mmCIF file of C-alpha atoms in Angstrom:
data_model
loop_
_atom_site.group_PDB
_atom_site.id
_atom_site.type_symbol
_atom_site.label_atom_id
_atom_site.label_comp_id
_atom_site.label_asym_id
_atom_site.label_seq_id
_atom_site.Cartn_x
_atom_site.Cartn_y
_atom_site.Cartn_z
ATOM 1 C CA UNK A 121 -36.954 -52.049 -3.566
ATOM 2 C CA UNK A 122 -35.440 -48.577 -3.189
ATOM 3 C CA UNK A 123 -38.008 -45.625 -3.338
ATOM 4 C CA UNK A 124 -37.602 -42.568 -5.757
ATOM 5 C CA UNK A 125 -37.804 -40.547 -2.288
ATOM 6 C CA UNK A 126 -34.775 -42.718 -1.014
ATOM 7 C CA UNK A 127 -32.389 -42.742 -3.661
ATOM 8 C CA UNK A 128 -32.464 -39.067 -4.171
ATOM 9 C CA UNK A 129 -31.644 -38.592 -0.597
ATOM 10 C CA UNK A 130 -28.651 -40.723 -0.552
ATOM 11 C CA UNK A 131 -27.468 -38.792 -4.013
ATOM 12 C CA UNK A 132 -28.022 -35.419 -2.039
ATOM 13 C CA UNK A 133 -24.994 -37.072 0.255
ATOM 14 C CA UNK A 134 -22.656 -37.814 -1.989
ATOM 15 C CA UNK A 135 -19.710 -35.278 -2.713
ATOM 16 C CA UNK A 136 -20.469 -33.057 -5.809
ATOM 17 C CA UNK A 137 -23.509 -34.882 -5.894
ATOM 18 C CA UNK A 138 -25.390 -31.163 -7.371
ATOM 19 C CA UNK A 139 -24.463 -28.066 -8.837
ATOM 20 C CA UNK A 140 -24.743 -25.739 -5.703
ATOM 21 C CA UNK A 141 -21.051 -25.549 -4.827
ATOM 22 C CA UNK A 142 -19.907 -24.965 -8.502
ATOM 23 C CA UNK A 143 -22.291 -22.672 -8.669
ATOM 24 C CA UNK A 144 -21.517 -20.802 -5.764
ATOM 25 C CA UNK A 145 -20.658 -17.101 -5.583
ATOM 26 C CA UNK A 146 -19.199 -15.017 -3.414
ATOM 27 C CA UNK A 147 -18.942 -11.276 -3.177
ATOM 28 C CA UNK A 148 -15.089 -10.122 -3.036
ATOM 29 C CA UNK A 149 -14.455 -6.270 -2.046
ATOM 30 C CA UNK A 150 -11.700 -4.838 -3.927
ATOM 31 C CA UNK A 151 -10.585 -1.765 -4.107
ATOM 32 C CA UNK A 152 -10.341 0.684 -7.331
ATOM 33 C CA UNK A 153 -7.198 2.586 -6.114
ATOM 34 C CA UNK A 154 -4.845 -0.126 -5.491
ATOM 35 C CA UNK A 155 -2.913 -0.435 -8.711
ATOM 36 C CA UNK A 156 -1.515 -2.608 -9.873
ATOM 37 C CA UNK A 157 -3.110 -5.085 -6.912
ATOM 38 C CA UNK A 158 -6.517 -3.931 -7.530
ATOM 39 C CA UNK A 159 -7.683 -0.632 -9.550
ATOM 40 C CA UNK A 160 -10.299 0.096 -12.136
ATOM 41 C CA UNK A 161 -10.028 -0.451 -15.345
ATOM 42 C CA UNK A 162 -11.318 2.641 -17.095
ATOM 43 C CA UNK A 163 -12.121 0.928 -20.657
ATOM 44 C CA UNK A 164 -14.064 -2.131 -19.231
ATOM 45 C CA UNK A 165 -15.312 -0.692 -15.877
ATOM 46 C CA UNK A 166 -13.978 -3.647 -14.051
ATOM 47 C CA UNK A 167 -11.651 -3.896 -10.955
ATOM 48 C CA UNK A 168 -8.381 -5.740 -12.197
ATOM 49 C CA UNK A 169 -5.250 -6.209 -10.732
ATOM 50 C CA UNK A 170 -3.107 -8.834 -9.028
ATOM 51 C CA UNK A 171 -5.191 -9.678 -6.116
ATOM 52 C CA UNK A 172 -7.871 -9.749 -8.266
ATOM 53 C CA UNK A 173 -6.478 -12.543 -10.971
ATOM 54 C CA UNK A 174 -5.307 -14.205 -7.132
ATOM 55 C CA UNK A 175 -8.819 -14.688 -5.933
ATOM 56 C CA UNK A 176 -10.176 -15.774 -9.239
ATOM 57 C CA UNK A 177 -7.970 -18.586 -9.607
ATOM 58 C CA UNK A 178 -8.590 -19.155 -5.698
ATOM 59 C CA UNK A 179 -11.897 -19.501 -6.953
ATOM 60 C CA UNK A 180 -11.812 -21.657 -9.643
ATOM 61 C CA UNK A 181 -9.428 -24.628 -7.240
ATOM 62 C CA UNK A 182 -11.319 -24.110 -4.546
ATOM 63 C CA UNK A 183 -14.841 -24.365 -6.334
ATOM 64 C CA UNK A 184 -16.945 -21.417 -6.101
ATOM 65 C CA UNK A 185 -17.334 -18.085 -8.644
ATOM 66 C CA UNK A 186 -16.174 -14.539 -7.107
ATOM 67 C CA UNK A 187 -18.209 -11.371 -8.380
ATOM 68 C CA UNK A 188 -15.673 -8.339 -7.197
ATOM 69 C CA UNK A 189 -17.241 -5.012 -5.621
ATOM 70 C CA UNK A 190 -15.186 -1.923 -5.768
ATOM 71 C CA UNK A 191 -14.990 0.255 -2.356
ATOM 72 C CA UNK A 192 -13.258 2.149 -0.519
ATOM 73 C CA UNK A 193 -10.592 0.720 1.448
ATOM 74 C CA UNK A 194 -11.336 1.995 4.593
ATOM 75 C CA UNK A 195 -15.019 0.038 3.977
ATOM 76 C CA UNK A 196 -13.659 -3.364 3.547
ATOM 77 C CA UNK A 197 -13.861 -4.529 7.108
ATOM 78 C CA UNK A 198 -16.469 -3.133 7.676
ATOM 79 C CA UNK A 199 -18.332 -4.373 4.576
ATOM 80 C CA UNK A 200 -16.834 -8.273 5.401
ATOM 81 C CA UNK A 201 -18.063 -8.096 8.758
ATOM 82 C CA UNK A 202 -21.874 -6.685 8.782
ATOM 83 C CA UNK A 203 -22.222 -9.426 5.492
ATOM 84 C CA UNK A 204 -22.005 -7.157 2.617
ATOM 85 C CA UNK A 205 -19.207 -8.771 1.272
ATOM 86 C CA UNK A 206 -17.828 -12.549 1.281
ATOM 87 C CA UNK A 207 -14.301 -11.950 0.964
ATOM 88 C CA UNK A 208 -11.514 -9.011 1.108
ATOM 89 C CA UNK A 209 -8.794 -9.372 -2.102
ATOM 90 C CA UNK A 210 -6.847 -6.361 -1.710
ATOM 91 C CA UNK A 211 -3.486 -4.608 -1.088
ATOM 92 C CA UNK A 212 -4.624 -5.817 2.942
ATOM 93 C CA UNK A 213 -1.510 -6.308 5.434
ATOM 94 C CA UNK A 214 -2.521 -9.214 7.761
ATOM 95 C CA UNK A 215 -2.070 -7.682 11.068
ATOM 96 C CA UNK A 216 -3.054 -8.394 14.540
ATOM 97 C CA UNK A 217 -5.735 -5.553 14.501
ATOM 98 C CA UNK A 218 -7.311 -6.275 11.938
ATOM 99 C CA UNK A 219 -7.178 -10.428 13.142
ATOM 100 C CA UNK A 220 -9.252 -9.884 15.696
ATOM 101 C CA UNK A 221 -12.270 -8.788 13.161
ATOM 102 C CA UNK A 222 -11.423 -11.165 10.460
ATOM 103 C CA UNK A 223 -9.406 -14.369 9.641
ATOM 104 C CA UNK A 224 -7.174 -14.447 6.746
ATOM 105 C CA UNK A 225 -5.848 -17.052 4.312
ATOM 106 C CA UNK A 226 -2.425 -17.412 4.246
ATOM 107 C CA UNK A 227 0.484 -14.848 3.266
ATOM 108 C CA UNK A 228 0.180 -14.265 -0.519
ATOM 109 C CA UNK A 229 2.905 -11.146 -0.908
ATOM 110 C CA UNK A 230 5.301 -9.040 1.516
ATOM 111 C CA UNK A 231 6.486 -5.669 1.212
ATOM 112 C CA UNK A 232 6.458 -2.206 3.205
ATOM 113 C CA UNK A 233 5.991 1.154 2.579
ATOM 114 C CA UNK A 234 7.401 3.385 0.190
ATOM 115 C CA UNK A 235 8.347 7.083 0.732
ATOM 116 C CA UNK A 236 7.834 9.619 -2.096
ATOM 117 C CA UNK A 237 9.042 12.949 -2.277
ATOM 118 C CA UNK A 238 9.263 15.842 -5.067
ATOM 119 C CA UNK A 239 12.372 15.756 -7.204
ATOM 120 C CA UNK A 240 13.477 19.309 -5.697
ATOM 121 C CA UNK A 241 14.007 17.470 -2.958
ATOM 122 C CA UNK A 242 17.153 15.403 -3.878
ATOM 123 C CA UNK A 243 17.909 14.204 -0.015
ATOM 124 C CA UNK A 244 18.995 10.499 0.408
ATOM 125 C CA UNK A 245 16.191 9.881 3.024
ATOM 126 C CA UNK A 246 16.920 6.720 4.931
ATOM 127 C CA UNK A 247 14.361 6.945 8.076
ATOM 128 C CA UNK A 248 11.904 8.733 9.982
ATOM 129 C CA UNK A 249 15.092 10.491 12.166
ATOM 130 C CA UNK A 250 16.142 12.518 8.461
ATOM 131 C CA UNK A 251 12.236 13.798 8.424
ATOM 132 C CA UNK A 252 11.927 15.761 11.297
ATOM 133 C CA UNK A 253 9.529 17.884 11.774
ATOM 134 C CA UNK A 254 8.001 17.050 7.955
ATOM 135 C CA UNK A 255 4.279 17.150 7.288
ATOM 136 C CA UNK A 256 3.433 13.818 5.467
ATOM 137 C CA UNK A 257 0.631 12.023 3.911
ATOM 138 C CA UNK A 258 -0.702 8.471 4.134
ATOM 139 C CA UNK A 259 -3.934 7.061 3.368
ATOM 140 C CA UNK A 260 -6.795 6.276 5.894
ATOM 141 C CA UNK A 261 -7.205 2.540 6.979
ATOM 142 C CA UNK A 262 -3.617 1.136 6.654
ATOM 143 C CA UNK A 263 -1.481 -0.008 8.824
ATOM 144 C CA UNK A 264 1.053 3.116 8.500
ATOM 145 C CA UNK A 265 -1.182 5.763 10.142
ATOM 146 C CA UNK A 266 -0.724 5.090 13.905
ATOM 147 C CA UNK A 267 3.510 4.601 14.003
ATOM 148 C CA UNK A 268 3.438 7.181 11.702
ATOM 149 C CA UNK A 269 1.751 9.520 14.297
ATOM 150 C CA UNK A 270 3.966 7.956 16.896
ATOM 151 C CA UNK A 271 6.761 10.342 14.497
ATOM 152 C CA UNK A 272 5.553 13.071 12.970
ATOM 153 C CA UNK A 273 3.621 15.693 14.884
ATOM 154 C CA UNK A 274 1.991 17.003 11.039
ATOM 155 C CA UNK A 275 0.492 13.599 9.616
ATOM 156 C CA UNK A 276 -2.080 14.073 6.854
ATOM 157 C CA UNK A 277 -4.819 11.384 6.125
ATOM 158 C CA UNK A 278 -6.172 10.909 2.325
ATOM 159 C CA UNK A 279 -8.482 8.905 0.803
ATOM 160 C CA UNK A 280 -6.072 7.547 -1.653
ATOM 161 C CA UNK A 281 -2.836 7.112 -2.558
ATOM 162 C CA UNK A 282 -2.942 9.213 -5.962
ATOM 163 C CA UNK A 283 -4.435 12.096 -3.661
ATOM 164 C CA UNK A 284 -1.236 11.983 -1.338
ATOM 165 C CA UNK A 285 0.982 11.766 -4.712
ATOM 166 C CA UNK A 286 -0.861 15.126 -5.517
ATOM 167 C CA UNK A 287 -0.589 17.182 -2.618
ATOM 168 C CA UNK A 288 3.367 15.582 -2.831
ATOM 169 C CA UNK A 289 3.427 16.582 -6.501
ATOM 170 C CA UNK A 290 2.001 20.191 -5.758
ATOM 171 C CA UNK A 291 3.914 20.836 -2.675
ATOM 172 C CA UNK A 292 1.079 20.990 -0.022
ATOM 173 C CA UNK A 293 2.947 18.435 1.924
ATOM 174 C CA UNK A 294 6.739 17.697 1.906
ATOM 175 C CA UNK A 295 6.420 13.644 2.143
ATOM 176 C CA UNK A 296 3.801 10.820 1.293
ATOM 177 C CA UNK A 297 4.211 7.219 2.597
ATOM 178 C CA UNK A 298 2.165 4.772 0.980
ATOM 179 C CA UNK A 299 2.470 0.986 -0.060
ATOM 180 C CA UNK A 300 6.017 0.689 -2.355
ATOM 181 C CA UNK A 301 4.432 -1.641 -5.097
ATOM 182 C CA UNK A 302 1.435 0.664 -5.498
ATOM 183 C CA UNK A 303 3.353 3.675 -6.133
ATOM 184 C CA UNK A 304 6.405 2.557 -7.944
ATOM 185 C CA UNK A 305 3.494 0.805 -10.538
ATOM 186 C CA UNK A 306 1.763 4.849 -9.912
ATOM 187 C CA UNK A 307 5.029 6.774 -10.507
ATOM 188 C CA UNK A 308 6.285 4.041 -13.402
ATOM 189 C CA UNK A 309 2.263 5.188 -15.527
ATOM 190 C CA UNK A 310 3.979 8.903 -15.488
ATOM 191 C CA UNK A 311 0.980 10.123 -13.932
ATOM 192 C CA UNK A 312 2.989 11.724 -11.621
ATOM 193 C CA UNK A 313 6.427 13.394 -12.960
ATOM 194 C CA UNK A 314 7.472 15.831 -10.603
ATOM 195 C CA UNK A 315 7.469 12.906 -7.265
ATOM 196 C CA UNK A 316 10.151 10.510 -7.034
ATOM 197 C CA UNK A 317 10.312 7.431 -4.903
ATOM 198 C CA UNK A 318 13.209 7.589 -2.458
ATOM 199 C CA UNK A 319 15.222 4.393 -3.090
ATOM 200 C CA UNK A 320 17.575 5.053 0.094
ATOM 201 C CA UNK A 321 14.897 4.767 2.014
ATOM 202 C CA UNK A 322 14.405 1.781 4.408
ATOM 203 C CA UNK A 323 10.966 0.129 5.244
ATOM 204 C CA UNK A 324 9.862 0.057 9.022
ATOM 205 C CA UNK A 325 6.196 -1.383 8.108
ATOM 206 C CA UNK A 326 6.383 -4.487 6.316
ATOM 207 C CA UNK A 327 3.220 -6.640 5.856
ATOM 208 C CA UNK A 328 1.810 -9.740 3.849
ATOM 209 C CA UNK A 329 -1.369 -9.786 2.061
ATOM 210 C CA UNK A 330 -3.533 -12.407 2.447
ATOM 211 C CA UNK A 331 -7.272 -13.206 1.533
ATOM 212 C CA UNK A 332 -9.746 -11.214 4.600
ATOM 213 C CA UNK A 333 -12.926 -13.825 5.308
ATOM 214 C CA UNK A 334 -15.368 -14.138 8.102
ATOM 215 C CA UNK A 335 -14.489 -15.257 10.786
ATOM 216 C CA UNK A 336 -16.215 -19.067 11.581
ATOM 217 C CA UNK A 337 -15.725 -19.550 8.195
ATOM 218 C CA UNK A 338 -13.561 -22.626 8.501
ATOM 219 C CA UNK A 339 -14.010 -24.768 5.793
ATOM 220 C CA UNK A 340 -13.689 -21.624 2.950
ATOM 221 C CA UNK A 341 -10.822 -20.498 4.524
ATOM 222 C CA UNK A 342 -9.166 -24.469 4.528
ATOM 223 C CA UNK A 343 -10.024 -24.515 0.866
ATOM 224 C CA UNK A 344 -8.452 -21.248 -0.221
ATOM 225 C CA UNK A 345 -5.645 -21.893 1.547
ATOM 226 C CA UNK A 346 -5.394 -25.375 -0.170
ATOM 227 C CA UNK A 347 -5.786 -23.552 -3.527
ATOM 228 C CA UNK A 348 -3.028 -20.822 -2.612
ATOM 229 C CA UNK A 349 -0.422 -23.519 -1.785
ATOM 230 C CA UNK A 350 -0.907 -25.619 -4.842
ATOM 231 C CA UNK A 351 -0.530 -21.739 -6.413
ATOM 232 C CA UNK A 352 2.402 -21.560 -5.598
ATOM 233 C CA UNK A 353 3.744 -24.558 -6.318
ATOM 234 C CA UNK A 354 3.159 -24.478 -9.580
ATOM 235 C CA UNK A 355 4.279 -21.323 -10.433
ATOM 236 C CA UNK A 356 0.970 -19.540 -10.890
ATOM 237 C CA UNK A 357 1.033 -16.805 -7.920
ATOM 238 C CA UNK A 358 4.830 -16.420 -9.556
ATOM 239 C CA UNK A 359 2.987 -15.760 -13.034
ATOM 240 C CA UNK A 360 0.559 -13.896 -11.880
ATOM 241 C CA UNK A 361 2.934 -11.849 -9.839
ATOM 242 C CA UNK A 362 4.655 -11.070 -13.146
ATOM 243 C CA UNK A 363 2.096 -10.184 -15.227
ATOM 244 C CA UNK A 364 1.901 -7.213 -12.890
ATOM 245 C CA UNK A 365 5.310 -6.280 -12.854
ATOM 246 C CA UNK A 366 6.008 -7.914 -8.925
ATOM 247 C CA UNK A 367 8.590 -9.910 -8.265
#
């Protein structure tokens, strides 16, 4: 005859046997400036935003809850490495850099930068060699600032991307460089109606986004990979792309 201690034990085995992985939660860092991959929405205080809707349906396959903390971007690594944080769902180019901190899941979106300009300035930029000797903009943490310094002796580093369209807007530099889908959604709001994006221009840094997770972290990163395939075979990442305005 079985004892009461027994047969619990062998339950505790068995796959889905309790609620602890449903009920799991992890902390994802997003950040508020990101739009439309992750920003804050003013009228519910919440971050929203592609990467965001991406991570909770990551979530929901792969069986665990996400609770999203807004930060700076320049804090995410940092944040996913010292344990403050779970996960990274941002507008994050996987790059070898930033690979040997942190895994990532596999490539969700791919795009490169965007250059903005005022709309005095009616050039048909196509690459750095039209820009000499312009003072530009780009914001701190992403994977334009070093080739960008590599160019341009006058390279100006901002928080955000809406403070580079600024000092653009208000001619305190001459150029901004920044990721194309965030400021095409930026420059699309109106917020910004003297900058114009220059669509002669050709991309030199293009990136994918992917998921950022600890690395060791093995058997998440299988399962949100899992969930991001089946995504995207059944149209969902294509949806959710959509929603936002991405192709």
């Amino acid at each position: 005859m079985f004892s009461r201690r027994f047969v619990v034990a062998a339950l505790a085995g068995l796959p889905f046997a309790g609620p602890a992985l449903a009920e799991q939660t992890l902390k994802v860092g997003s950040t508020p400036t990101g739009i439309p991959f992750t920003f804050l929405d003013t009228k519910t205080n919440t971050i929203k935003g592609v990467m965001v809707d991406i991570v909770q349906e990551v979530g929901k396959r792969a069986g665990f809850a996400v609770t999203i903390e807004p930060m700076a971007f320049s804090a995410l690594i940092a944040s996913l490495t010292s344990g403050k944080i779970d996960l990274i769902s941002a507008a994050m180019y996987i790059t070898p850099p930033r690979q040997q901190q942190i895994d990532f899941s596999d490539p969700i979106y791919t795009y490169g930068e965007g250059l903005f300009v005022t709309k005095k300035d009616t050039k048909d930029y196509t690459g750095f060699a039209d820009m000499k000797g312009m003072s530009v903009g780009v914001q701190v943490g992403t994977a334009y600032v070093e080739p960008l310094k590599k160019v341009f002796s006058d390279v100006k580093i901002y928080d955000t991307i809406p403070d580079i369209l600024r000092d653009v807007s208000a001619g305190r530099i001459q150029a901004g460089f920044a990721d194309y889908p965030i400021v095409a959604y930026n420059l699309q709001q109106g917020g910004f109606p003297e900058v114009r994006l220059v669509k002669s221009y050709k991309p030199t840094i293009s990136g994918s986004l992917g998921i950022g997770i600890h690395k060791g972290k093995e058997d998440t990163l299988k399962k949100i990979n899992t969930a991001l395939a089946a995504m995207k075979s059944d149209g969902t990442t294509k949806k959710i792309l959509g929603k936002w305005g991405l192709e």
